[in-house]
Structures are given as structure tokens and as C-alpha cells.
Coordinates of C-alpha atoms in Angstrom, one line a residue:
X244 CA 113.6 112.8 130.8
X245 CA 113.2 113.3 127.4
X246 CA 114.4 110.5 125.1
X247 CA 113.4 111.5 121.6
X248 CA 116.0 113.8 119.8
X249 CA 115.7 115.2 116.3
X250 CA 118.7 113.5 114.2
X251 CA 121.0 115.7 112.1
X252 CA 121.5 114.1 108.7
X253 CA 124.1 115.4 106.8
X254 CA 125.6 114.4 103.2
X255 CA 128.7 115.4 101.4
X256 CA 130.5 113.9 98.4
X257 CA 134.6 114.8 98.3
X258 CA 136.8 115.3 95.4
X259 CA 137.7 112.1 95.2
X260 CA 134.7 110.4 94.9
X261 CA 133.7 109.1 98.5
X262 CA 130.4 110.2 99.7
X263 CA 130.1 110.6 103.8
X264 CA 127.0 110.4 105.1
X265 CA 126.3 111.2 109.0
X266 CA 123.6 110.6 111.2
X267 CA 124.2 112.8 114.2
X268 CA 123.5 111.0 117.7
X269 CA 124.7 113.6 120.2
X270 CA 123.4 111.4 123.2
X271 CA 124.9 108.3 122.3
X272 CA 128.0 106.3 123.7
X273 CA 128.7 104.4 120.5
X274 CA 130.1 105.3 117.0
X275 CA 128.8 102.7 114.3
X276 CA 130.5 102.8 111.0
X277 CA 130.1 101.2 108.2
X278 CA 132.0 101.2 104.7
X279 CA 129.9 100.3 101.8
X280 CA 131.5 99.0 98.4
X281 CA 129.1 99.1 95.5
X282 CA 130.2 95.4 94.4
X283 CA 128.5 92.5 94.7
X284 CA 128.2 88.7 93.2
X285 CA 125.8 89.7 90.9
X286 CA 128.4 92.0 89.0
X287 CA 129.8 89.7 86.7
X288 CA 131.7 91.8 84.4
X289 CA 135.1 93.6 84.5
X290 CA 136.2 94.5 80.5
X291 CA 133.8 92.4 79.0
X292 CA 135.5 89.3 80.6
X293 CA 133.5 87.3 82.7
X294 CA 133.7 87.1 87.2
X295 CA 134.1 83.9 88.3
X296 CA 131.0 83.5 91.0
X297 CA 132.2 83.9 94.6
X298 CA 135.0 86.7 93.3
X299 CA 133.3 89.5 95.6
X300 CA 133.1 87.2 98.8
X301 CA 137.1 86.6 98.5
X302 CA 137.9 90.1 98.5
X303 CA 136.2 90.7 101.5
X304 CA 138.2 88.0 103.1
X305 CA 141.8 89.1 101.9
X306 CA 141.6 92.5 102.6
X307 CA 142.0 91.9 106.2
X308 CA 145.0 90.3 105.6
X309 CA 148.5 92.9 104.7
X310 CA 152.2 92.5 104.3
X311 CA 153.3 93.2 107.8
X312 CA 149.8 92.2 109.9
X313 CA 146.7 91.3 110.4
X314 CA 143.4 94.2 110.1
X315 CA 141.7 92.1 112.6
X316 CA 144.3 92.3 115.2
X317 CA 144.9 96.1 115.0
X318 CA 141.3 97.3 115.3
X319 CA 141.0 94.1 118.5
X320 CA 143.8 96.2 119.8
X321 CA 142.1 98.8 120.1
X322 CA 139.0 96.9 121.6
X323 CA 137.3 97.2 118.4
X324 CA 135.2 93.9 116.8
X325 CA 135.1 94.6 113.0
X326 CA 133.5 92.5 110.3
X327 CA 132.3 92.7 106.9
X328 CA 130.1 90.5 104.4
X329 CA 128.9 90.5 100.9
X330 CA 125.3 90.8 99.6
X331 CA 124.3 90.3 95.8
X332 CA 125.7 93.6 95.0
X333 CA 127.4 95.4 98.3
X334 CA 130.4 94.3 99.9
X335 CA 129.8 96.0 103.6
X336 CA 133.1 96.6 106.3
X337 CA 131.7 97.7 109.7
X338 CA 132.3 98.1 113.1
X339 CA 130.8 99.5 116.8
X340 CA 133.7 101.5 118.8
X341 CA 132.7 103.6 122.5
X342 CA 133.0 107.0 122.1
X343 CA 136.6 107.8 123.8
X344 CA 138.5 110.8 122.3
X345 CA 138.8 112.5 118.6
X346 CA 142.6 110.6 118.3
X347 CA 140.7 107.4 119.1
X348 CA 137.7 107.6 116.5
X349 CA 140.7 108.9 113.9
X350 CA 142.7 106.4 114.3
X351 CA 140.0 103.7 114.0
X352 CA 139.0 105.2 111.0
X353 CA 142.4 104.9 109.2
X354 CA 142.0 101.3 109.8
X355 CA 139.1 101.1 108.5
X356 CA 140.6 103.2 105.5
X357 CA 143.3 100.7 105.1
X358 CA 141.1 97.7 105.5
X359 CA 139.2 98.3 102.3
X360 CA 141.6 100.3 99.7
X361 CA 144.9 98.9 100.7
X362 CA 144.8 95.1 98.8
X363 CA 147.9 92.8 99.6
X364 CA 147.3 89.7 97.7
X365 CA 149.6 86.9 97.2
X366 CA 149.0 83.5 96.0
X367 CA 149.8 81.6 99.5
X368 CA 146.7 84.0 100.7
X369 CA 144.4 83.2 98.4
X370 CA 145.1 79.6 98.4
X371 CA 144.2 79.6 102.0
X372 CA 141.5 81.9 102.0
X373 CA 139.5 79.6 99.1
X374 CA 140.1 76.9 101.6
X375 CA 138.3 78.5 104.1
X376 CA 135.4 79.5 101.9
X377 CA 135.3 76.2 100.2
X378 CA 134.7 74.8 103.9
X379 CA 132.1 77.3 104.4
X380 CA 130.3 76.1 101.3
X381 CA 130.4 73.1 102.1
X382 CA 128.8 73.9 105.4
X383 CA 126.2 75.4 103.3
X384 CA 125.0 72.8 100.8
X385 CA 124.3 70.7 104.6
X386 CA 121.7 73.5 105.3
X387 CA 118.3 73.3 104.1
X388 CA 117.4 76.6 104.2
X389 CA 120.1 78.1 102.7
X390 CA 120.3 75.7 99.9
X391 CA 116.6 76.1 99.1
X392 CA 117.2 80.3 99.1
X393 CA 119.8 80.3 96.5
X394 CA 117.6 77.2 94.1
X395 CA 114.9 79.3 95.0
X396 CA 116.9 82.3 93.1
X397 CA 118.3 80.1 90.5
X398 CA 114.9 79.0 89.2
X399 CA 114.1 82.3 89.1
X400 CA 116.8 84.0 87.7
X401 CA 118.5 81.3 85.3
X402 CA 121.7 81.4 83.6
X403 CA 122.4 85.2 85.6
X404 CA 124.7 85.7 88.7
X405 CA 121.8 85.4 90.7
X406 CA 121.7 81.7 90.3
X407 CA 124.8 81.6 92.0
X408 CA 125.4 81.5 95.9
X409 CA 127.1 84.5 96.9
X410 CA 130.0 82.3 97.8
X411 CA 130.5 80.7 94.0
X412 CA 131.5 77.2 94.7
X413 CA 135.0 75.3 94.9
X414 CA 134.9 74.6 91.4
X415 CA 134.5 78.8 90.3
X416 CA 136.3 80.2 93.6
X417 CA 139.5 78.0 92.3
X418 CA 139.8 80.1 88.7
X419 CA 140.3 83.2 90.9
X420 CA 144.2 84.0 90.5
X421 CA 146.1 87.0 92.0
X422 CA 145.7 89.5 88.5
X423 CA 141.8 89.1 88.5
X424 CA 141.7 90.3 92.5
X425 CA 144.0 92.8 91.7
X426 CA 142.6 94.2 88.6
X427 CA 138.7 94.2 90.3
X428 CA 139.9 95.9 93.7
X429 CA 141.4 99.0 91.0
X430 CA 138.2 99.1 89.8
X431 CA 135.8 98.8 92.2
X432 CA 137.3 99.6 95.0
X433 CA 137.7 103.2 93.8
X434 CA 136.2 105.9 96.7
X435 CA 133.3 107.2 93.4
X436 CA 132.0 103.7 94.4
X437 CA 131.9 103.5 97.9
X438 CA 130.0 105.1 101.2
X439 CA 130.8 105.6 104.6
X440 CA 128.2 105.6 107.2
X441 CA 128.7 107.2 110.7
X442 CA 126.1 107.2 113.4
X443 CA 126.9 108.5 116.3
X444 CA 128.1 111.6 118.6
X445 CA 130.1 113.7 116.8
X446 CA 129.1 116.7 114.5
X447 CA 129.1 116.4 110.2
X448 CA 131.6 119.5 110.2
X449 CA 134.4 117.5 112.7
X450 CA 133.4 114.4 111.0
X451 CA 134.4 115.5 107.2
X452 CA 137.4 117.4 108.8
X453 CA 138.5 113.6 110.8
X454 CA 137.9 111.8 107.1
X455 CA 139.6 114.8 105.6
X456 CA 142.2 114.4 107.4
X457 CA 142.7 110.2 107.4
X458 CA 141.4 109.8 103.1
X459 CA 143.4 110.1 100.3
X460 CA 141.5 112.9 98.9
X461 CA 143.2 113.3 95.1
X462 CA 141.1 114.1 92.1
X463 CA 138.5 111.1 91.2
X464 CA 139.7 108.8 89.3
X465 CA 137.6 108.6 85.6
X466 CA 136.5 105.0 85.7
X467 CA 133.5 103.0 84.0
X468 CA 131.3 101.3 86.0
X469 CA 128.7 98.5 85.7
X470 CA 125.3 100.3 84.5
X471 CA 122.5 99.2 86.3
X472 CA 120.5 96.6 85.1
X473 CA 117.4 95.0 86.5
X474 CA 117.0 91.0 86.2
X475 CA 113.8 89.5 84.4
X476 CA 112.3 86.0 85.5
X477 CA 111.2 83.1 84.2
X478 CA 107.7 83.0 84.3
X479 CA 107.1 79.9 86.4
X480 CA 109.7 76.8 87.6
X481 CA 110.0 73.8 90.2
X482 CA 112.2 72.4 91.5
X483 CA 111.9 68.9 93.9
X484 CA 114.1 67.9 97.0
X485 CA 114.5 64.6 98.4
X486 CA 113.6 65.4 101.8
X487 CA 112.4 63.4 104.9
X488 CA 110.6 66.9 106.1
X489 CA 107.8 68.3 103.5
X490 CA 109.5 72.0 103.4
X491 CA 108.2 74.7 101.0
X492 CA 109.9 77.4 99.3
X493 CA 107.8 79.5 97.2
X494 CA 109.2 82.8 95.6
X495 CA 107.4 85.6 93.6
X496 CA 109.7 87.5 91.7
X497 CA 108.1 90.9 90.8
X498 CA 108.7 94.0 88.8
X499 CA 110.7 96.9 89.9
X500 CA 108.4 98.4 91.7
X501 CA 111.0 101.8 92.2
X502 CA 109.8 102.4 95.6
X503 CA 111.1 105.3 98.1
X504 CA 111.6 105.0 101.7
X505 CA 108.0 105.8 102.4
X506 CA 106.6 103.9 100.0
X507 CA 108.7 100.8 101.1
X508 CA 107.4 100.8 104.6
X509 CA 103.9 100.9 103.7
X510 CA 104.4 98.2 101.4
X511 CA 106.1 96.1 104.2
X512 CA 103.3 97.0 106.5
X513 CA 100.6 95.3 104.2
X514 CA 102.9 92.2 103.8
X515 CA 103.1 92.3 107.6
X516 CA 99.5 92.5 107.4
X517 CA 98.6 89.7 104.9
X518 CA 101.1 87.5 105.7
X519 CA 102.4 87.7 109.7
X520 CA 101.8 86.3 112.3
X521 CA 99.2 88.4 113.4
X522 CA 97.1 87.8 110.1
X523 CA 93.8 86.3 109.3
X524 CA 96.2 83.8 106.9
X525 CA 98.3 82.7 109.1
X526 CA 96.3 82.0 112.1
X527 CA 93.9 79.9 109.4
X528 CA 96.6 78.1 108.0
X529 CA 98.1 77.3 112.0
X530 CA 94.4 76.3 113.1
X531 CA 94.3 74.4 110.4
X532 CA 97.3 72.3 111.1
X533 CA 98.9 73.5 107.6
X534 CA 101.9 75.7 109.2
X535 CA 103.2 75.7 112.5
X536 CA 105.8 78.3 113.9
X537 CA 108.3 78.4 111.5
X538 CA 106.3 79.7 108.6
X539 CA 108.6 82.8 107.4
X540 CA 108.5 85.5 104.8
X541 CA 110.8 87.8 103.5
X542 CA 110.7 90.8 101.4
X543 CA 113.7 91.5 99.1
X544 CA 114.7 94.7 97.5
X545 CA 117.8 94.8 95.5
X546 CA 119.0 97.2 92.8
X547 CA 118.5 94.2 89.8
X548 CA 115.9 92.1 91.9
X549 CA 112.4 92.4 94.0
X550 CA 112.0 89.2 95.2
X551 CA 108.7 87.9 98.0
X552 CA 109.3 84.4 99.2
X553 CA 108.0 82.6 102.4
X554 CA 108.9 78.9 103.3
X555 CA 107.7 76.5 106.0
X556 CA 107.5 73.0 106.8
X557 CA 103.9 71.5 106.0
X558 CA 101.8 68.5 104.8
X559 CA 99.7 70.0 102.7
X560 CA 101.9 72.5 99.9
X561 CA 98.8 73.0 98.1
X562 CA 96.7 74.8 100.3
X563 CA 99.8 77.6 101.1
X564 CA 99.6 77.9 97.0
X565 CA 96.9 80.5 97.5
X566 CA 99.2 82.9 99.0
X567 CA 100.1 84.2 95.5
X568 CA 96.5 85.0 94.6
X569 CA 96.4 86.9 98.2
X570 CA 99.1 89.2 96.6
X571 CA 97.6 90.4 94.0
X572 CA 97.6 94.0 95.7
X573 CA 100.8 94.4 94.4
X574 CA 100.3 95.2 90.7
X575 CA 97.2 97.9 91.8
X576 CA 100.0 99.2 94.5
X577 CA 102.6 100.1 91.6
X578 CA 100.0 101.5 89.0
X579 CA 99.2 103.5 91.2
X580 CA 102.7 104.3 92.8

């Protein structure tokens, strides 16, 4: 049996903006589909007036909520799980559905639809949504990790939205009010600005005609958006927890190295290389007694930021210092790329 198929790719853009983008999986049982919104918590801006931090995250958590009921019921009621989250600068709906009949896939897709572009926001919602997100912060500032990540950034990238969590905190998520939500879903949330993904077994012809068919497809709308903009760091800051453990958290922010899809798995591979498990480094550093398992890296590619950081519980910081000078690869790999 022959499991490798060739995938169809297909791309269109319609009048109104929205750009479709298929991969075609003819063998496969699934659809997954995802709805990208090119907004973030790193885009701080609407009119010159400035985003409270966390403004993006609460978005994503009242548009499932409408007049009459609840997204999350209708797509459960059709045996769908949907879910969405917010990056630095993507706000990201999605969901998995079996492949059953066109009707079906249709119909989940005008939820979908409805889910991001229809906003119902009241002040009773929001209230209790920035309860919910001031308990999640709070659940955050008790994890290490994540509250080393976003110092990590903040050290990095001072006095920007990146030295925000993605979730503001109670103090900024309370100065959200009903006309700011309002006025950044017009904007943002205009089909110019967003993408939606489909992988699975249906053809790009029936799928345009199905989106066609469930999209609001007048004229796009002439809007200003953010420009891109890339972040510069500081050159070089620390910062000290009070810990019992002795966890490090060391991040390299470097230059926008512009790369394509190729170009970013090879890059990848040689971190992989220099830094995995599976490298001279690390099996020195675990012989050693410096790291043990949990020593993790992470390569980060955003449209403002290229960030490398690794952290790991250790005795001896010092001697994982010399990872930077390891790197040094990078600057020959984007002269000559």
C-alpha cells in the first residue's frame, strides 16, 4: 500500500479580502481548519491611542460568547471541539471535524464564520471574562517557567509590548471597556487581515465554492493597518529570582534573519545539532553533572522578533554560559543567506 501522496496546495484571495489557502488530503478522514487573525499583543496601536496589554487575549475569549448562545455549544453539537489562542501577533480559532457530508463541513464552517466576525460585547461579559483571565494570570505568575519566558522577553525587549505577558495583567486587562473591543474587532477583524486554513479531503474548487457560499463576500473594506516593524534589543540584561531551585534562563535575541521555509529548517537542524540532545554539548554538560533532563531550547520566529533561548535547572550557570559562543554560526549563516 502506498502511503505517500503528492499534496495539492492551492491559494486564492477573494474580493473581500480573505485569503483561503488549501492543502488537499484526499485520503484523509479529518478536515482541520483553522482561522488566522493577523492580531496579536504586540500590536499596540489603534489611531495612535495606545492597547491596553492583554486586549488581543480578551477578544479571543468573547467572541465565543453571542446574544442568543454560546459558539462552544453549537459547534459541541455538532461533535465538534473548537478552540482558539493568542500568540504575540496571531489570534488563531481552530478546530478538527470527521469528514461526513458537504452540508456538514458547510455548516461548521458558518460557525466558524460567526465565531470570529460576529462580536457581541456587553459590559456583564467582559466583566466576567477579565475575571476568568485575571485567574488565569494569576495561575501564571505561580509557574516558573512561564514567568521566567515573559522576564526573559521583557529584559530583552524593554518598554515594547513584548515585555508584556500575552495576557496583560489585572491591572491593564481592567482599562478594557466595551468601545475599545468594539472599535479593535472593526479593524482587525476585517477578512484583508485574516486566513483560513483547510487540510483535508475536499478539492480547492468545492472548497472556495463552500466559503463562497457561507462569507460575506462585499468589496474590501479600505482600512490602515499596523506596518510591520521589527523589535531591537537591549544589548545585554539580568535579571535574579529568589529561588530554592538554581534555574537558568538565557535568551539571545538576534537579527532578522528573513529566512524562507527552507532556509528555516536547516537552521533548525543545526540548532538540533549543536544544542539537542543528541549533541556533543549536551551529553558533556549531562556527564558532567551540569544539566540533567530538563535542559530545553527553543527557537523563535516572529514577524518583529527572532528570539534563541534554552533554560534548565543547574549548579553551575557558568559553565552553560558558553553556549552563546557555540552560536556564533549564526551571523556567517545570514551573510551568507
Amino acid at each position: 500500500m502506498n502511503l505517500v501522496t503528492e499534496n495539492k496546495i492551492g491559494i486564492k484571495k477573494l474580493k473581500n479580502g480573505l485569503t483561503v489557502k488549501l492543502i488537499e488530503k484526499p485520503n484523509f478522514k479529518t478536515f482541520n481548519v483553522q482561522m488566522i487573525v493577523n492580531f496579536g499583543s504586540s500590536d499596540s496601536l489603534i489611531d495612535q491611542v495606545q492597547i491596553p496589554p492583554g486586549s488581543a487575549h480578551l477578544i479571543e475569549h468573547l467572541l465565543f460568547h453571542k446574544k442568543n448562545h454560546d459558539m462552544d455549544y453549537l459547534f459541541s453539537q455538532m461533535g465538534i471541539d473548537s478552540n482558539a489562542y493568542t500568540t504575540y501577533n496571531v489570534t488563531n480559532f481552530f478546530y478538527t471535524t470527521l469528514k461526513k457530508d458537504r452540508e456538514y463541513f458547510k455548516k461548521s464552517l458558518e460557525y466558524l464564520f460567526e465565531l470570529v466576525l460576529d462580536a457581541y460585547f456587553t459590559n456583564d461579559l467582559i466583566k466576567k471574562e477579565i475575571e476568568i483571565i485575571s485567574s488565569e494570570i494569576k495561575i501564571t505568575e505561580d509557574d516558573t517557567d512561564s514567568d521566567l519566558y515573559t522576564e526573559l522577553l521583557a529584559n530583552l525587549y524593554p518598554k515594547t509590548p513584548l515585555s508584556y505577558d500575552i495576557l496583560g495583567t489585572e491591572k491593564t486587562i481592567r482599562t478594557v471597556d466595551k468601545n475599545l473591543l468594539k472599535r479593535l474587532h472593526e479593524k482587525f477583524y476585517q477578512p484583508q487581515n485574516i486566513v483560513l486554513y483547510v487540510c483535508g479531503p475536499i478539492s480547492f474548487s468545492e472548497l472556495i465554492e463552500v466559503v463562497e457560499s457561507v462569507a460575506n463576500l462585499d468589496d474590501q473594506k479600505d482600512i490602515e493597518l499596523n506596518s510591520n516593524y521589527y523589535y531591537l534589543p537591549v544589548k545585554n540584561k539580568k535579571s535574579n529570582f529568589n529561588n530554592k531551585l538554581s534555574k537558568l534562563v538565557y535568551g539571545w535575541s538576534l537579527p532578522n534573519l528573513d529566512l524562507n521555509y527552507r532556509d528555516s529548517i536547516i537552521f533548525s537542524l543545526y540548532l538540533e545539532n549543536m544544542l539537542g540532545k543528541r549533541s556533543q554539548f549536551f551529553h558533556r554538560m549531562y556527564n558532567d553533572g551540569v544539566i540533567n533532563d530538563d535542559f530545553y531550547y527553543e527557537f523563535v520566529v516572529e514577524k518583529n522578533f527572532t528570539v534563541l533561548f534554552f533554560s534548565c535547572l543547574t549548579e553551575d550557570p557558568k559553565k552553560l554560559l558558553i553556549v552563546p559562543g557555540n552560536l556564533c554560526i549564526v551571523k556567517k549563516f545570514q551573510k551568507k543567506n
